PDB file of C-alpha atoms and ligand atoms in Angstrom:
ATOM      1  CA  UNK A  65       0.000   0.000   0.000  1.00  0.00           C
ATOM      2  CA  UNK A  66       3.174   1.948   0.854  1.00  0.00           C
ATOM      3  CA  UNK A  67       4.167   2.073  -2.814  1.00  0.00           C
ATOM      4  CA  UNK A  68       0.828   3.140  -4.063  1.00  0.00           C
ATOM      5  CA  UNK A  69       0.329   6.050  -1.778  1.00  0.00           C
ATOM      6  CA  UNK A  70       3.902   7.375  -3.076  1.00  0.00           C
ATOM      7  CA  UNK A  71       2.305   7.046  -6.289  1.00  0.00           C
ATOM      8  CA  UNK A  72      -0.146   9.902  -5.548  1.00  0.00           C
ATOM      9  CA  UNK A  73       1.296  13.308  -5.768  1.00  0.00           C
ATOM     10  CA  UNK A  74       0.430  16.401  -3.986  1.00  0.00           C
ATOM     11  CA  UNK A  75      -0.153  19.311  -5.503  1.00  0.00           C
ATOM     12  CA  UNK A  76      -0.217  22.628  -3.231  1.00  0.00           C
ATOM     13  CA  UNK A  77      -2.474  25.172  -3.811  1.00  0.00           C
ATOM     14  CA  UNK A  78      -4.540  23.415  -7.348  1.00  0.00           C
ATOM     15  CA  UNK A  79      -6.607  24.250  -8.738  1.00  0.00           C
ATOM     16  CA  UNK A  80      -6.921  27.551  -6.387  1.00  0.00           C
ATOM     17  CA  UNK A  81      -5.254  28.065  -3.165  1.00  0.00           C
ATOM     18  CA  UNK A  82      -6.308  25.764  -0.213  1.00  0.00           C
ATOM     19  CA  UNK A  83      -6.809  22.507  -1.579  1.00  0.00           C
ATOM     20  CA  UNK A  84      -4.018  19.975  -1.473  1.00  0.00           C
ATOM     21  CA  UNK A  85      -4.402  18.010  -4.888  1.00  0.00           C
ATOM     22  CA  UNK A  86      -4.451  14.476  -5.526  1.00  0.00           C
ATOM     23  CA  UNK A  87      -2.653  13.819  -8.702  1.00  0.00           C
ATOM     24  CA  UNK A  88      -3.071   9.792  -9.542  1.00  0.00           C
ATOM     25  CA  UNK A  89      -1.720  10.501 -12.599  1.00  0.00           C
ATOM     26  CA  UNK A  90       1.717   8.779 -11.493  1.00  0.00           C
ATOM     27  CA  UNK A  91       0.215   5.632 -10.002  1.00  0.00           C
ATOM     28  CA  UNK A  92      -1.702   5.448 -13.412  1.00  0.00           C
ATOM     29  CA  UNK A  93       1.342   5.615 -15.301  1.00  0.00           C
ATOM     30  CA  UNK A  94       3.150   3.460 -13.734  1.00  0.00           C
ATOM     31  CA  UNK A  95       2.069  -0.099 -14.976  1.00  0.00           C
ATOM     32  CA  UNK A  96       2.064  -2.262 -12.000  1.00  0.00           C
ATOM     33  CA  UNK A  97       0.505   0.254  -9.387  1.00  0.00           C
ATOM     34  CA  UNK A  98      -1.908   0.385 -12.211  1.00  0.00           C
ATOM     35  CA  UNK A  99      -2.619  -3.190 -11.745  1.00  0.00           C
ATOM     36  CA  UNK A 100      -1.916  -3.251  -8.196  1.00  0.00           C
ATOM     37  CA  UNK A 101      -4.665  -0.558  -7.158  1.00  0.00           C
ATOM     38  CA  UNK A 102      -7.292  -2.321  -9.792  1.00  0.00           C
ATOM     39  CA  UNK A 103      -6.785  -5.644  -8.185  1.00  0.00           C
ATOM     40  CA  UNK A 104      -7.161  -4.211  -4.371  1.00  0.00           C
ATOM     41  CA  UNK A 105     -10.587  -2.746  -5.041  1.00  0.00           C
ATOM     42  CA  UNK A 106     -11.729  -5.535  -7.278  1.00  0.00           C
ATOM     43  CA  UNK A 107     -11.121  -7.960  -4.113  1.00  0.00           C
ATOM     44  CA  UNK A 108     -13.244  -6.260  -1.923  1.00  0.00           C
ATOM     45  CA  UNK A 109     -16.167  -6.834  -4.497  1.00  0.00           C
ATOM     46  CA  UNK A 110     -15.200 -10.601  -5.365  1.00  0.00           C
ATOM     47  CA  UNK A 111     -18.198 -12.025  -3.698  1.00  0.00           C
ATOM     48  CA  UNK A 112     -20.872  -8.875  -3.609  1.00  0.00           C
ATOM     49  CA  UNK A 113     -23.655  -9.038  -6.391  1.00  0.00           C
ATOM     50  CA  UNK A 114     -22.966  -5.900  -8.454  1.00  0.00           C
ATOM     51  CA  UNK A 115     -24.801  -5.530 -11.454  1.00  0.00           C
ATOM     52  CA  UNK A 116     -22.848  -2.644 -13.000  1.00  0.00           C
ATOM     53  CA  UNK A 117     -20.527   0.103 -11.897  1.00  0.00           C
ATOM     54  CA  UNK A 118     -21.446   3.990 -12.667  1.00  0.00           C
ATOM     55  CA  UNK A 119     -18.606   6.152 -11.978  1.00  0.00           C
ATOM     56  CA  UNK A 120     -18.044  10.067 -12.839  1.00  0.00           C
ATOM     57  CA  UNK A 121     -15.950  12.306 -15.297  1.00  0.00           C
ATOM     58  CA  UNK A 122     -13.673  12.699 -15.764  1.00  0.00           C
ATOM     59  CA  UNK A 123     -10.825  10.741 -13.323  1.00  0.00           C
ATOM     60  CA  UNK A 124     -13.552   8.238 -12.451  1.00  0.00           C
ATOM     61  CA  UNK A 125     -13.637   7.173 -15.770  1.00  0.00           C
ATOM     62  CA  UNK A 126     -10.024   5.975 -15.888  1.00  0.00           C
ATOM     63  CA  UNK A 127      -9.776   3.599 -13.199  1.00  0.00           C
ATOM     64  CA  UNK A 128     -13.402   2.926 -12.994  1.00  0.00           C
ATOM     65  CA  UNK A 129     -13.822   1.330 -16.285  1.00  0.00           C
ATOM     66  CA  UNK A 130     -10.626  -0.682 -15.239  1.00  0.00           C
ATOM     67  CA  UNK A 131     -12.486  -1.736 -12.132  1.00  0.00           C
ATOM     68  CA  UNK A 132     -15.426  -2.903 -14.080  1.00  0.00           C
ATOM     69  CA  UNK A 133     -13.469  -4.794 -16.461  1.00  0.00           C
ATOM     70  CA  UNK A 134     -11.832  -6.504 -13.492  1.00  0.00           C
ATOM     71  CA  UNK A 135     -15.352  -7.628 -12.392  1.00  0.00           C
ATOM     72  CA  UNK A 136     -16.768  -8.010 -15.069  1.00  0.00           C
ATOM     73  CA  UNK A 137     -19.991  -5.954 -14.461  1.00  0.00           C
ATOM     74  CA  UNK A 138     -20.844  -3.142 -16.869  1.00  0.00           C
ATOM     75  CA  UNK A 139     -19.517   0.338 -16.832  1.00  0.00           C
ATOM     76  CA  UNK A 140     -22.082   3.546 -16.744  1.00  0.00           C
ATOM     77  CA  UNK A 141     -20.925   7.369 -17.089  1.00  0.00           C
ATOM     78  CA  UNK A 142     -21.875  10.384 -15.385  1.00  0.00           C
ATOM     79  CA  UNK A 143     -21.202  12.965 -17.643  1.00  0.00           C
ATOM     80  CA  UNK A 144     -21.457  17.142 -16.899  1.00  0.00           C
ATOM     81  CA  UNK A 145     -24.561  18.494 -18.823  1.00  0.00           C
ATOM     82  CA  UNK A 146     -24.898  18.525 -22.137  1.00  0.00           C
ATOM     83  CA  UNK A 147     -22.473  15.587 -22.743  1.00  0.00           C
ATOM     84  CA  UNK A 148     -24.807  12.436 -22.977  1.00  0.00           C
ATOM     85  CA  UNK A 149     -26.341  11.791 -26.529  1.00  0.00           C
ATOM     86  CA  UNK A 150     -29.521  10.024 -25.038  1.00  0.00           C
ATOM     87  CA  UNK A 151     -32.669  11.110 -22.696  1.00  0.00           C
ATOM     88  CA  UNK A 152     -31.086  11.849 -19.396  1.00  0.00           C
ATOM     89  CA  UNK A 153     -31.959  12.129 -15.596  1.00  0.00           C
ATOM     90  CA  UNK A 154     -30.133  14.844 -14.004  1.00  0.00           C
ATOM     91  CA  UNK A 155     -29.328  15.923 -10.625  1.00  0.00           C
ATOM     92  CA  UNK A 156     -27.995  19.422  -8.890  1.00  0.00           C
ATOM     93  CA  UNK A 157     -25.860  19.800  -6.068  1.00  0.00           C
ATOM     94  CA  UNK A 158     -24.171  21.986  -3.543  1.00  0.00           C
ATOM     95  CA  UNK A 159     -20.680  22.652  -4.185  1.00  0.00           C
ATOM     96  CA  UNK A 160     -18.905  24.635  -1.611  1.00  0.00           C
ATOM     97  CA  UNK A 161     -18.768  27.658  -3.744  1.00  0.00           C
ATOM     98  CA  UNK A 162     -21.782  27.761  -6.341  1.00  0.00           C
ATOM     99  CA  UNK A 163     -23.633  24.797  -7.730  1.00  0.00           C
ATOM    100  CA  UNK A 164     -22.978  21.650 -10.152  1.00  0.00           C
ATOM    101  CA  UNK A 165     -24.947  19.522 -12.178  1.00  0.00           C
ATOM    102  CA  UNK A 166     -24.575  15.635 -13.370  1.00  0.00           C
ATOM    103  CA  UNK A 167     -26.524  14.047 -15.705  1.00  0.00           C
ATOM    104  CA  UNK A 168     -27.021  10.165 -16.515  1.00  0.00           C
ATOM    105  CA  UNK A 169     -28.796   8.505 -19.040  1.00  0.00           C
ATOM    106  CA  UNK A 170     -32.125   6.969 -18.066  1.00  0.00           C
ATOM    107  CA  UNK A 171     -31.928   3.608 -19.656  1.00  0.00           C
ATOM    108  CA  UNK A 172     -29.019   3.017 -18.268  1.00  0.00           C
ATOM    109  CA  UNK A 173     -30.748   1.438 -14.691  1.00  0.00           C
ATOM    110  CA  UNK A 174     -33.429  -0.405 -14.094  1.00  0.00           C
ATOM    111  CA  UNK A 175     -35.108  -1.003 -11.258  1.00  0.00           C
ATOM    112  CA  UNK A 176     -33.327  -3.323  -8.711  1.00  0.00           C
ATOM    113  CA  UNK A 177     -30.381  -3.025 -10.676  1.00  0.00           C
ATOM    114  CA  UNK A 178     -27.296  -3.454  -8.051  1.00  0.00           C
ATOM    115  CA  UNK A 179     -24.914  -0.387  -8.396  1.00  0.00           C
ATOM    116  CA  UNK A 180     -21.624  -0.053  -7.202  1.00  0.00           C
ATOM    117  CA  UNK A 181     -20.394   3.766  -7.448  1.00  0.00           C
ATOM    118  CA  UNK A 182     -16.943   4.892  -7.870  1.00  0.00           C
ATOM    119  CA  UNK A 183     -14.846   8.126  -7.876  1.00  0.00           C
ATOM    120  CA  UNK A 184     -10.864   8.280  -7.845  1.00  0.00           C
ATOM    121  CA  UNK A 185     -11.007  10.604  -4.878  1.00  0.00           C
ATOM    122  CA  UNK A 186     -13.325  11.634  -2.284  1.00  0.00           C
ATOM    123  CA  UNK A 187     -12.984  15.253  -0.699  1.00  0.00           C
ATOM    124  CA  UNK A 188     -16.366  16.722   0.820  1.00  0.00           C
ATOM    125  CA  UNK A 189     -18.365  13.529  -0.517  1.00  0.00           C
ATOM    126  CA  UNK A 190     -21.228  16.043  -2.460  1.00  0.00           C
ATOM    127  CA  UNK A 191     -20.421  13.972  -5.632  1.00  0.00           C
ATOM    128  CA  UNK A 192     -20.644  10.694  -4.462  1.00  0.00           C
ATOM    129  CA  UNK A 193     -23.779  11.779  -2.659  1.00  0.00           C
ATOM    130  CA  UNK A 194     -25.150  12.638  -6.051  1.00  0.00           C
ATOM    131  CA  UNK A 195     -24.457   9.965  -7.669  1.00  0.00           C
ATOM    132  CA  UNK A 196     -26.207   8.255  -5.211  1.00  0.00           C
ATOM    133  CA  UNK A 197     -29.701  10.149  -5.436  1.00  0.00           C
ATOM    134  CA  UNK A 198     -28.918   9.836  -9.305  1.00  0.00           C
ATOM    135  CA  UNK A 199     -28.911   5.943  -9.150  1.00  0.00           C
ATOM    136  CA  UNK A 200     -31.760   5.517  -6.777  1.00  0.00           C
ATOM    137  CA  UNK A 201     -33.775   8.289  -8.814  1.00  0.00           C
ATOM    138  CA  UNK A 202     -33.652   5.447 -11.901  1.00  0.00           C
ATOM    139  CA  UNK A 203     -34.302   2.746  -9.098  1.00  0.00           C
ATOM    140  CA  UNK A 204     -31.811   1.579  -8.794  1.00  0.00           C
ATOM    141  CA  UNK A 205     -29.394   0.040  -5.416  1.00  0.00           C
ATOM    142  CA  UNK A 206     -26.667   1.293  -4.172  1.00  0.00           C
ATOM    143  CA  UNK A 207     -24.588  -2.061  -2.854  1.00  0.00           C
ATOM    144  CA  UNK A 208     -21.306   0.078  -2.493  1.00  0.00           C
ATOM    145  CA  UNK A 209     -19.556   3.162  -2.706  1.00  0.00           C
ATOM    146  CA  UNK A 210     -15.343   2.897  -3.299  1.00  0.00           C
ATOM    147  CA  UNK A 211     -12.362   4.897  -3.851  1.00  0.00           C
ATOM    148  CA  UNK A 212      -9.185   5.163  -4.251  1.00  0.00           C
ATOM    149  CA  UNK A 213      -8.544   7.723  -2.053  1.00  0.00           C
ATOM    150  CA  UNK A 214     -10.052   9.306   0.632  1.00  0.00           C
ATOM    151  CA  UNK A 215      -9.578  12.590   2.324  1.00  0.00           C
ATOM    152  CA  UNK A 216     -10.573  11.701   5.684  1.00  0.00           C
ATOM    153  CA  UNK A 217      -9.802  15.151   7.111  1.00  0.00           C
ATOM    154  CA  UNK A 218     -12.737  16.550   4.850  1.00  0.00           C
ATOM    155  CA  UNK A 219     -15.383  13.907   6.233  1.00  0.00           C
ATOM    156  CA  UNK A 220     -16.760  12.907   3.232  1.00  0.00           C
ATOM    157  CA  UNK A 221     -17.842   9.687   4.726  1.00  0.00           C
ATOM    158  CA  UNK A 222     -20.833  12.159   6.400  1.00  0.00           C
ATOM    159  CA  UNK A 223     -22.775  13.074   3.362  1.00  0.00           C
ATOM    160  CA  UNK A 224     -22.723   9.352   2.737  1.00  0.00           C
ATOM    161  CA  UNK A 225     -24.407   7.478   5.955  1.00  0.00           C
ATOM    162  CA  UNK A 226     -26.350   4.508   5.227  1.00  0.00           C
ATOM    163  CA  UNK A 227     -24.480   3.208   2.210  1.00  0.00           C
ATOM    164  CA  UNK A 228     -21.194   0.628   2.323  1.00  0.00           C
ATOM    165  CA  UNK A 229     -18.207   2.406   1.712  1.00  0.00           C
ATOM    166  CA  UNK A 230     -14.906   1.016   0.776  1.00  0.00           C
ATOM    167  CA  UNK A 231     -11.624   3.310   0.241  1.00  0.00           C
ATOM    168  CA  UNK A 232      -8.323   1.988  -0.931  1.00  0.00           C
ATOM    169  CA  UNK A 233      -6.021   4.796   0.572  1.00  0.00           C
ATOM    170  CA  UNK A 234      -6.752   7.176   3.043  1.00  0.00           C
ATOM    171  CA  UNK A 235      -5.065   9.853   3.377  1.00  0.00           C
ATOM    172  CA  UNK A 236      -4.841  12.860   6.223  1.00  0.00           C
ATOM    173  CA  UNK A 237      -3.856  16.168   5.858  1.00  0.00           C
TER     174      UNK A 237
HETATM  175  P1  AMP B 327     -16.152  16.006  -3.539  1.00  0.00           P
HETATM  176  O1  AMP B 327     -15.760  17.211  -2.763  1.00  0.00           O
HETATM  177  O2  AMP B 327     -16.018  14.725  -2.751  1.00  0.00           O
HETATM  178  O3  AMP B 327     -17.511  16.145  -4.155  1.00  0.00           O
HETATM  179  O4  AMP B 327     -15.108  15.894  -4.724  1.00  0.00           O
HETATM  180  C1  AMP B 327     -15.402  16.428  -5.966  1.00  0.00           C
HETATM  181  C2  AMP B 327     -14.615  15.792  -7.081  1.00  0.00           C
HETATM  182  O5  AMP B 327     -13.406  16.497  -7.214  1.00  0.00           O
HETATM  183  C3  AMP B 327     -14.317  14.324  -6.922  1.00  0.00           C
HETATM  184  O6  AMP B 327     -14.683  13.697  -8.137  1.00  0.00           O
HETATM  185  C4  AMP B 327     -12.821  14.260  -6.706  1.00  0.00           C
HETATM  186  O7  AMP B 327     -12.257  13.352  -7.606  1.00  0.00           O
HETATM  187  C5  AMP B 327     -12.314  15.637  -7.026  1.00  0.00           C
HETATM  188  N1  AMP B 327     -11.510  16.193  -5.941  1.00  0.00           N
HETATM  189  C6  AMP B 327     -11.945  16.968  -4.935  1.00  0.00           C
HETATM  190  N2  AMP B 327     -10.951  17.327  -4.129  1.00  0.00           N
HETATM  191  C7  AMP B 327      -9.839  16.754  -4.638  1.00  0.00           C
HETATM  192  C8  AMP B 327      -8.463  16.750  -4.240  1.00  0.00           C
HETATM  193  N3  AMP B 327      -8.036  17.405  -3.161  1.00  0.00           N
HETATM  194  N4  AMP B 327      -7.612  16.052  -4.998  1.00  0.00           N
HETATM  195  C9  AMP B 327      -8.030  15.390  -6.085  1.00  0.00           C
HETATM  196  N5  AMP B 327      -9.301  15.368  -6.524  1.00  0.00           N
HETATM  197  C10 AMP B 327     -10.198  16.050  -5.804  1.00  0.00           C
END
């Protein structure tokens, strides 16, 4: 685990003064923490009945479509508005400065579909709340919630009570 978190890079001050960012973009370039980090979160789904995975753009993308290769489940976007060809479902949520919006498309559930959500990082948790409320607004079930990386020092795990979260590497301040 040591060699993965030394894979994530801290960027001072990015995009605007304040927040310490998480740059994977060395653990994804290097081949076998790649591999490594894919295989770690896939075992803690081994045995769960997931259905498919929905994950967010634009980091969540990379590794999550790794993820659901590794489990063989399905892969769903969440997109920003206006980026989704089809009908879409869209939901609205508090940022801590202004307002964003996600959008996913609404064939994509069905009801009782299992859903296992995943974002590369999670700070204040609003987007994996979202996501969330997005899924269960198509019906369906939220059976996990992973990341890579946590920021446990923004208590992100708060916005997100009642649902099974898994994160790979957490990481304090
Ligand atoms: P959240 O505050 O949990 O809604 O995070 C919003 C999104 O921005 C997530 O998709 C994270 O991937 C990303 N994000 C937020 N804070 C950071 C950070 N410090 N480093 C890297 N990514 C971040």
């Amino acid at each position: 685990m040591d060699r993965l978190i030394q894979k994530i890079r801290n960027i001072p001050d990015f995009p605007k003064k304040g927040v310490a960012f998480k740059d994977i973009t060395p653990l994804l370039q290097d081949a076998s923490s790649f591999k490594r980090a894919i295989l770690l979160l896939a075992e803690h789904y081994r045995n769960s009945k997931v259905s498919s995975l929905v994950s967010v753009e634009s980091r969540g993308f990379i590794l999550g479509a790794a993820l659901a290769y590794e489990l063989g489940v399905g892969f769903i976007p969440v997109r920003k508005p206006g980026k989704l060809p089809y009908k879409v479902e869209r939901i609205s949520y508090n940022l801590e400065y202004g307002e964003d919006t996600i959008e996913i498309h609404t064939d994509a559930i069905k009801k009782g579909d299992e859903i296992l959500v995943f974002d590369d990082v999670i700070a204040t948790g609003g987007t994996a709340q979202a996501i969330c409320r997005l899924v269960e607004k198509l019906g369906g079930v939220v059976v996990g919630v992973c990341f890579l990386v946590e920021l446990t020092y923004l208590k992100g795990r708060d916005k997100l009570k009642g649902y099974d979260i898994f994160s790979l590497i957490k990481l304090g301040k």
